[in-house]
PDB file of C-alpha atoms in Angstrom:
ATOM      1  CA  GLN A   1      19.023  -3.298  -2.037  1.00 82.00           C
ATOM      2  CA  VAL A   2      15.561  -3.176   0.473  1.00 92.00           C
ATOM      3  CA  GLN A   3      12.838  -6.118   0.775  1.00 95.00           C
ATOM      4  CA  LEU A   4       9.544  -5.214   1.488  1.00 96.00           C
ATOM      5  CA  VAL A   5       7.191  -7.043   2.717  1.00 97.00           C
ATOM      6  CA  GLU A   6       3.866  -6.776   3.713  1.00 97.00           C
ATOM      7  CA  SER A   7       0.831  -8.456   6.333  1.00 97.00           C
ATOM      8  CA  GLY A   8      -2.681  -7.334   7.779  1.00 97.00           C
ATOM      9  CA  GLY A   9      -5.004  -9.387   4.407  1.00 98.00           C
ATOM     10  CA  GLY A  10      -7.273 -11.544   5.012  1.00 98.00           C
ATOM     11  CA  LEU A  11     -10.942 -12.786   4.717  1.00 98.00           C
ATOM     12  CA  VAL A  12     -14.339  -9.464   6.060  1.00 98.00           C
ATOM     13  CA  GLN A  13     -17.145  -9.154   5.705  1.00 98.00           C
ATOM     14  CA  PRO A  14     -18.232  -5.534   3.471  1.00 98.00           C
ATOM     15  CA  GLY A  15     -18.408  -2.641   6.196  1.00 98.00           C
ATOM     16  CA  GLY A  16     -15.453  -4.744   7.634  1.00 98.00           C
ATOM     17  CA  SER A  17     -12.007  -2.524   7.987  1.00 98.00           C
ATOM     18  CA  LEU A  18      -8.460  -4.179   7.863  1.00 98.00           C
ATOM     19  CA  ARG A  19      -5.074  -2.205   8.252  1.00 98.00           C
ATOM     20  CA  LEU A  20      -2.081  -3.451   6.145  1.00 98.00           C
ATOM     21  CA  SER A  21       1.438  -3.415   7.003  1.00 98.00           C
ATOM     22  CA  CYS A  22       4.847  -3.141   4.557  1.00 97.00           C
ATOM     23  CA  ALA A  23       7.828  -3.551   6.982  1.00 96.00           C
ATOM     24  CA  ALA A  24      10.845  -2.882   5.062  1.00 95.00           C
ATOM     25  CA  SER A  25      14.500  -4.278   6.010  1.00 94.00           C
ATOM     26  CA  ARG A  26      16.755  -1.445   6.596  1.00 90.00           C
ATOM     27  CA  SER A  27      15.544   2.885   6.225  1.00 89.00           C
ATOM     28  CA  ILE A  28      12.901   3.823   4.148  1.00 88.00           C
ATOM     29  CA  PHE A  29      14.471   7.568   4.604  1.00 86.00           C
ATOM     30  CA  SER A  30      15.718   7.227   0.705  1.00 87.00           C
ATOM     31  CA  LEU A  31      11.776   5.702  -0.300  1.00 88.00           C
ATOM     32  CA  SER A  32      10.713   9.604  -1.419  1.00 90.00           C
ATOM     33  CA  ILE A  33       7.376   7.765  -2.160  1.00 94.00           C
ATOM     34  CA  MET A  34       6.450   4.951  -0.662  1.00 96.00           C
ATOM     35  CA  GLY A  35       2.061   3.598  -2.035  1.00 97.00           C
ATOM     36  CA  TRP A  36       0.040   0.418  -2.419  1.00 98.00           C
ATOM     37  CA  TYR A  37      -0.876  -1.409  -5.382  1.00 98.00           C
ATOM     38  CA  ARG A  38      -3.622  -3.598  -5.577  1.00 98.00           C
ATOM     39  CA  GLN A  39      -4.286  -6.138  -8.495  1.00 98.00           C
ATOM     40  CA  GLY A  40      -8.194  -7.584  -8.959  1.00 97.00           C
ATOM     41  CA  PRO A  41      -9.537 -10.538 -10.641  1.00 92.00           C
ATOM     42  CA  GLY A  42      -8.898 -10.527 -14.423  1.00 93.00           C
ATOM     43  CA  LYS A  43      -7.794  -6.815 -13.820  1.00 96.00           C
ATOM     44  CA  GLN A  44      -4.412  -5.132 -14.545  1.00 96.00           C
ATOM     45  CA  ARG A  45      -2.646  -3.914 -11.410  1.00 97.00           C
ATOM     46  CA  GLU A  46      -3.702   0.003 -10.222  1.00 97.00           C
ATOM     47  CA  LEU A  47      -2.343   2.515  -7.919  1.00 97.00           C
ATOM     48  CA  VAL A  48      -4.312   2.762  -4.340  1.00 98.00           C
ATOM     49  CA  ALA A  49      -2.450   5.308  -2.228  1.00 98.00           C
ATOM     50  CA  THR A  50       0.839   7.040  -2.514  1.00 98.00           C
ATOM     51  CA  ILE A  51       2.486   9.326  -0.098  1.00 97.00           C
ATOM     52  CA  THR A  52       5.956  11.371   0.056  1.00 95.00           C
ATOM     53  CA  ASN A  53       8.616  11.828   3.132  1.00 92.00           C
ATOM     54  CA  GLY A  54       7.175  14.731   3.857  1.00 92.00           C
ATOM     55  CA  GLY A  55       3.374  13.553   3.823  1.00 95.00           C
ATOM     56  CA  ARG A  56       1.891  14.512   1.111  1.00 97.00           C
ATOM     57  CA  THR A  57      -0.686  12.157  -0.027  1.00 98.00           C
ATOM     58  CA  ASN A  58      -2.418  10.806  -2.984  1.00 98.00           C
ATOM     59  CA  TYR A  59      -5.852   8.808  -3.319  1.00 98.00           C
ATOM     60  CA  ALA A  60      -7.428   6.675  -6.325  1.00 98.00           C
ATOM     61  CA  GLU A  61     -11.228   7.843  -6.232  1.00 98.00           C
ATOM     62  CA  SER A  62     -11.761   4.749  -5.813  1.00 98.00           C
ATOM     63  CA  VAL A  63     -10.877   4.379  -2.254  1.00 98.00           C
ATOM     64  CA  LYS A  64     -11.081   8.213  -1.509  1.00 98.00           C
ATOM     65  CA  GLY A  65     -12.900   9.253   2.599  1.00 98.00           C
ATOM     66  CA  ARG A  66     -12.291   5.360   2.719  1.00 98.00           C
ATOM     67  CA  PHE A  67      -8.466   4.533   2.949  1.00 98.00           C
ATOM     68  CA  THR A  68      -5.581   6.059   4.482  1.00 98.00           C
ATOM     69  CA  ILE A  69      -2.330   5.978   4.129  1.00 98.00           C
ATOM     70  CA  SER A  70       0.740   6.940   6.577  1.00 97.00           C
ATOM     71  CA  ARG A  71       4.272   6.329   7.791  1.00 95.00           C
ATOM     72  CA  ASP A  72       6.302   6.186   9.845  1.00 94.00           C
ATOM     73  CA  ASN A  73      10.455   6.579   9.441  1.00 90.00           C
ATOM     74  CA  ALA A  74      11.689   5.567  12.545  1.00 93.00           C
ATOM     75  CA  LYS A  75      10.028   2.372  12.248  1.00 95.00           C
ATOM     76  CA  ASN A  76      10.344   1.550   8.624  1.00 95.00           C
ATOM     77  CA  THR A  77       7.229   0.794   7.921  1.00 96.00           C
ATOM     78  CA  VAL A  78       4.307   2.249   5.851  1.00 97.00           C
ATOM     79  CA  ASP A  79       0.584   1.154   6.347  1.00 98.00           C
ATOM     80  CA  LEU A  80      -3.118   1.046   4.731  1.00 98.00           C
ATOM     81  CA  GLN A  81      -6.004   1.605   6.987  1.00 98.00           C
ATOM     82  CA  MET A  82      -8.731   0.575   4.967  1.00 98.00           C
ATOM     83  CA  ASN A  83     -12.556   0.914   6.411  1.00 98.00           C
ATOM     84  CA  SER A  84     -15.724   0.166   4.930  1.00 98.00           C
ATOM     85  CA  LEU A  85     -14.374  -2.239   2.432  1.00 98.00           C
ATOM     86  CA  LYS A  86     -16.366  -3.427  -0.621  1.00 98.00           C
ATOM     87  CA  PRO A  87     -16.427  -6.869  -2.548  1.00 98.00           C
ATOM     88  CA  GLU A  88     -14.713  -4.754  -5.495  1.00 97.00           C
ATOM     89  CA  ASP A  89     -11.829  -3.937  -3.027  1.00 98.00           C
ATOM     90  CA  THR A  90     -10.644  -7.661  -3.003  1.00 98.00           C
ATOM     91  CA  ALA A  91      -7.700  -7.743  -4.102  1.00 98.00           C
ATOM     92  CA  VAL A  92      -3.605  -8.917  -3.772  1.00 98.00           C
ATOM     93  CA  TYR A  93      -2.468  -5.585  -1.738  1.00 98.00           C
ATOM     94  CA  TYR A  94       1.280  -4.691  -3.284  1.00 98.00           C
ATOM     95  CA  CYS A  95       3.503  -2.102  -1.267  1.00 97.00           C
ATOM     96  CA  ASN A  96       6.258  -0.094  -3.383  1.00 97.00           C
ATOM     97  CA  GLY A  97       8.791   2.323  -2.605  1.00 95.00           C
ATOM     98  CA  ASN A  98      10.315   4.505  -5.015  1.00 92.00           C
ATOM     99  CA  ALA A  99      13.979   5.842  -4.289  1.00 90.00           C
ATOM    100  CA  THR A 100      13.534   8.682  -7.523  1.00 85.00           C
ATOM    101  CA  VAL A 101      16.650  10.079  -6.714  1.00 84.00           C
ATOM    102  CA  TYR A 102      18.459   6.732  -7.643  1.00 86.00           C
ATOM    103  CA  GLY A 103      16.087   6.188 -10.213  1.00 86.00           C
ATOM    104  CA  ARG A 104      15.212   2.517  -8.509  1.00 90.00           C
ATOM    105  CA  ALA A 105      11.753   0.833  -7.016  1.00 93.00           C
ATOM    106  CA  TYR A 106      10.810  -1.796  -4.452  1.00 95.00           C
ATOM    107  CA  TRP A 107       7.746  -3.828  -4.454  1.00 96.00           C
ATOM    108  CA  GLY A 108       6.977  -7.062  -1.613  1.00 97.00           C
ATOM    109  CA  GLN A 109       5.264 -10.130  -2.504  1.00 97.00           C
ATOM    110  CA  GLY A 110       1.673  -9.007  -1.821  1.00 97.00           C
ATOM    111  CA  THR A 111      -1.138  -9.963   0.205  1.00 98.00           C
ATOM    112  CA  GLN A 112      -4.434 -11.204  -0.473  1.00 98.00           C
ATOM    113  CA  VAL A 113      -7.422  -9.098   0.887  1.00 98.00           C
ATOM    114  CA  THR A 114     -10.621 -10.572   0.192  1.00 98.00           C
ATOM    115  CA  VAL A 115     -14.040  -8.648   0.847  1.00 98.00           C
ATOM    116  CA  SER A 116     -17.187 -11.562   1.343  1.00 97.00           C
ATOM    117  CA  SER A 117     -20.543 -12.041   3.261  1.00 93.00           C
TER     118      SER A 117
END
């Protein structure tokens, strides 16, 4: 069992930046794919970015060039650097981890990000 806890959310103005962090209760080495998802008001949950143990990344088209996902297995953390934020980025952001070999997935409780002037 792995517990995931997100932090770093808050209120920012358009064009601003935030860095979200996901802390795991134990080693994330076995979580081969880590990712960030988000769910905005009146919308379904969508994939934002993923990263493998080897550092391979994928991003949603809407955030490419603005967001950067990274992981530090030594610290058991996964971060999401968000730059040039837009009002449409407003959502609850969730951390996700997948132990693909065992077919298990883990989710955090989410952290609110609000982009408004």
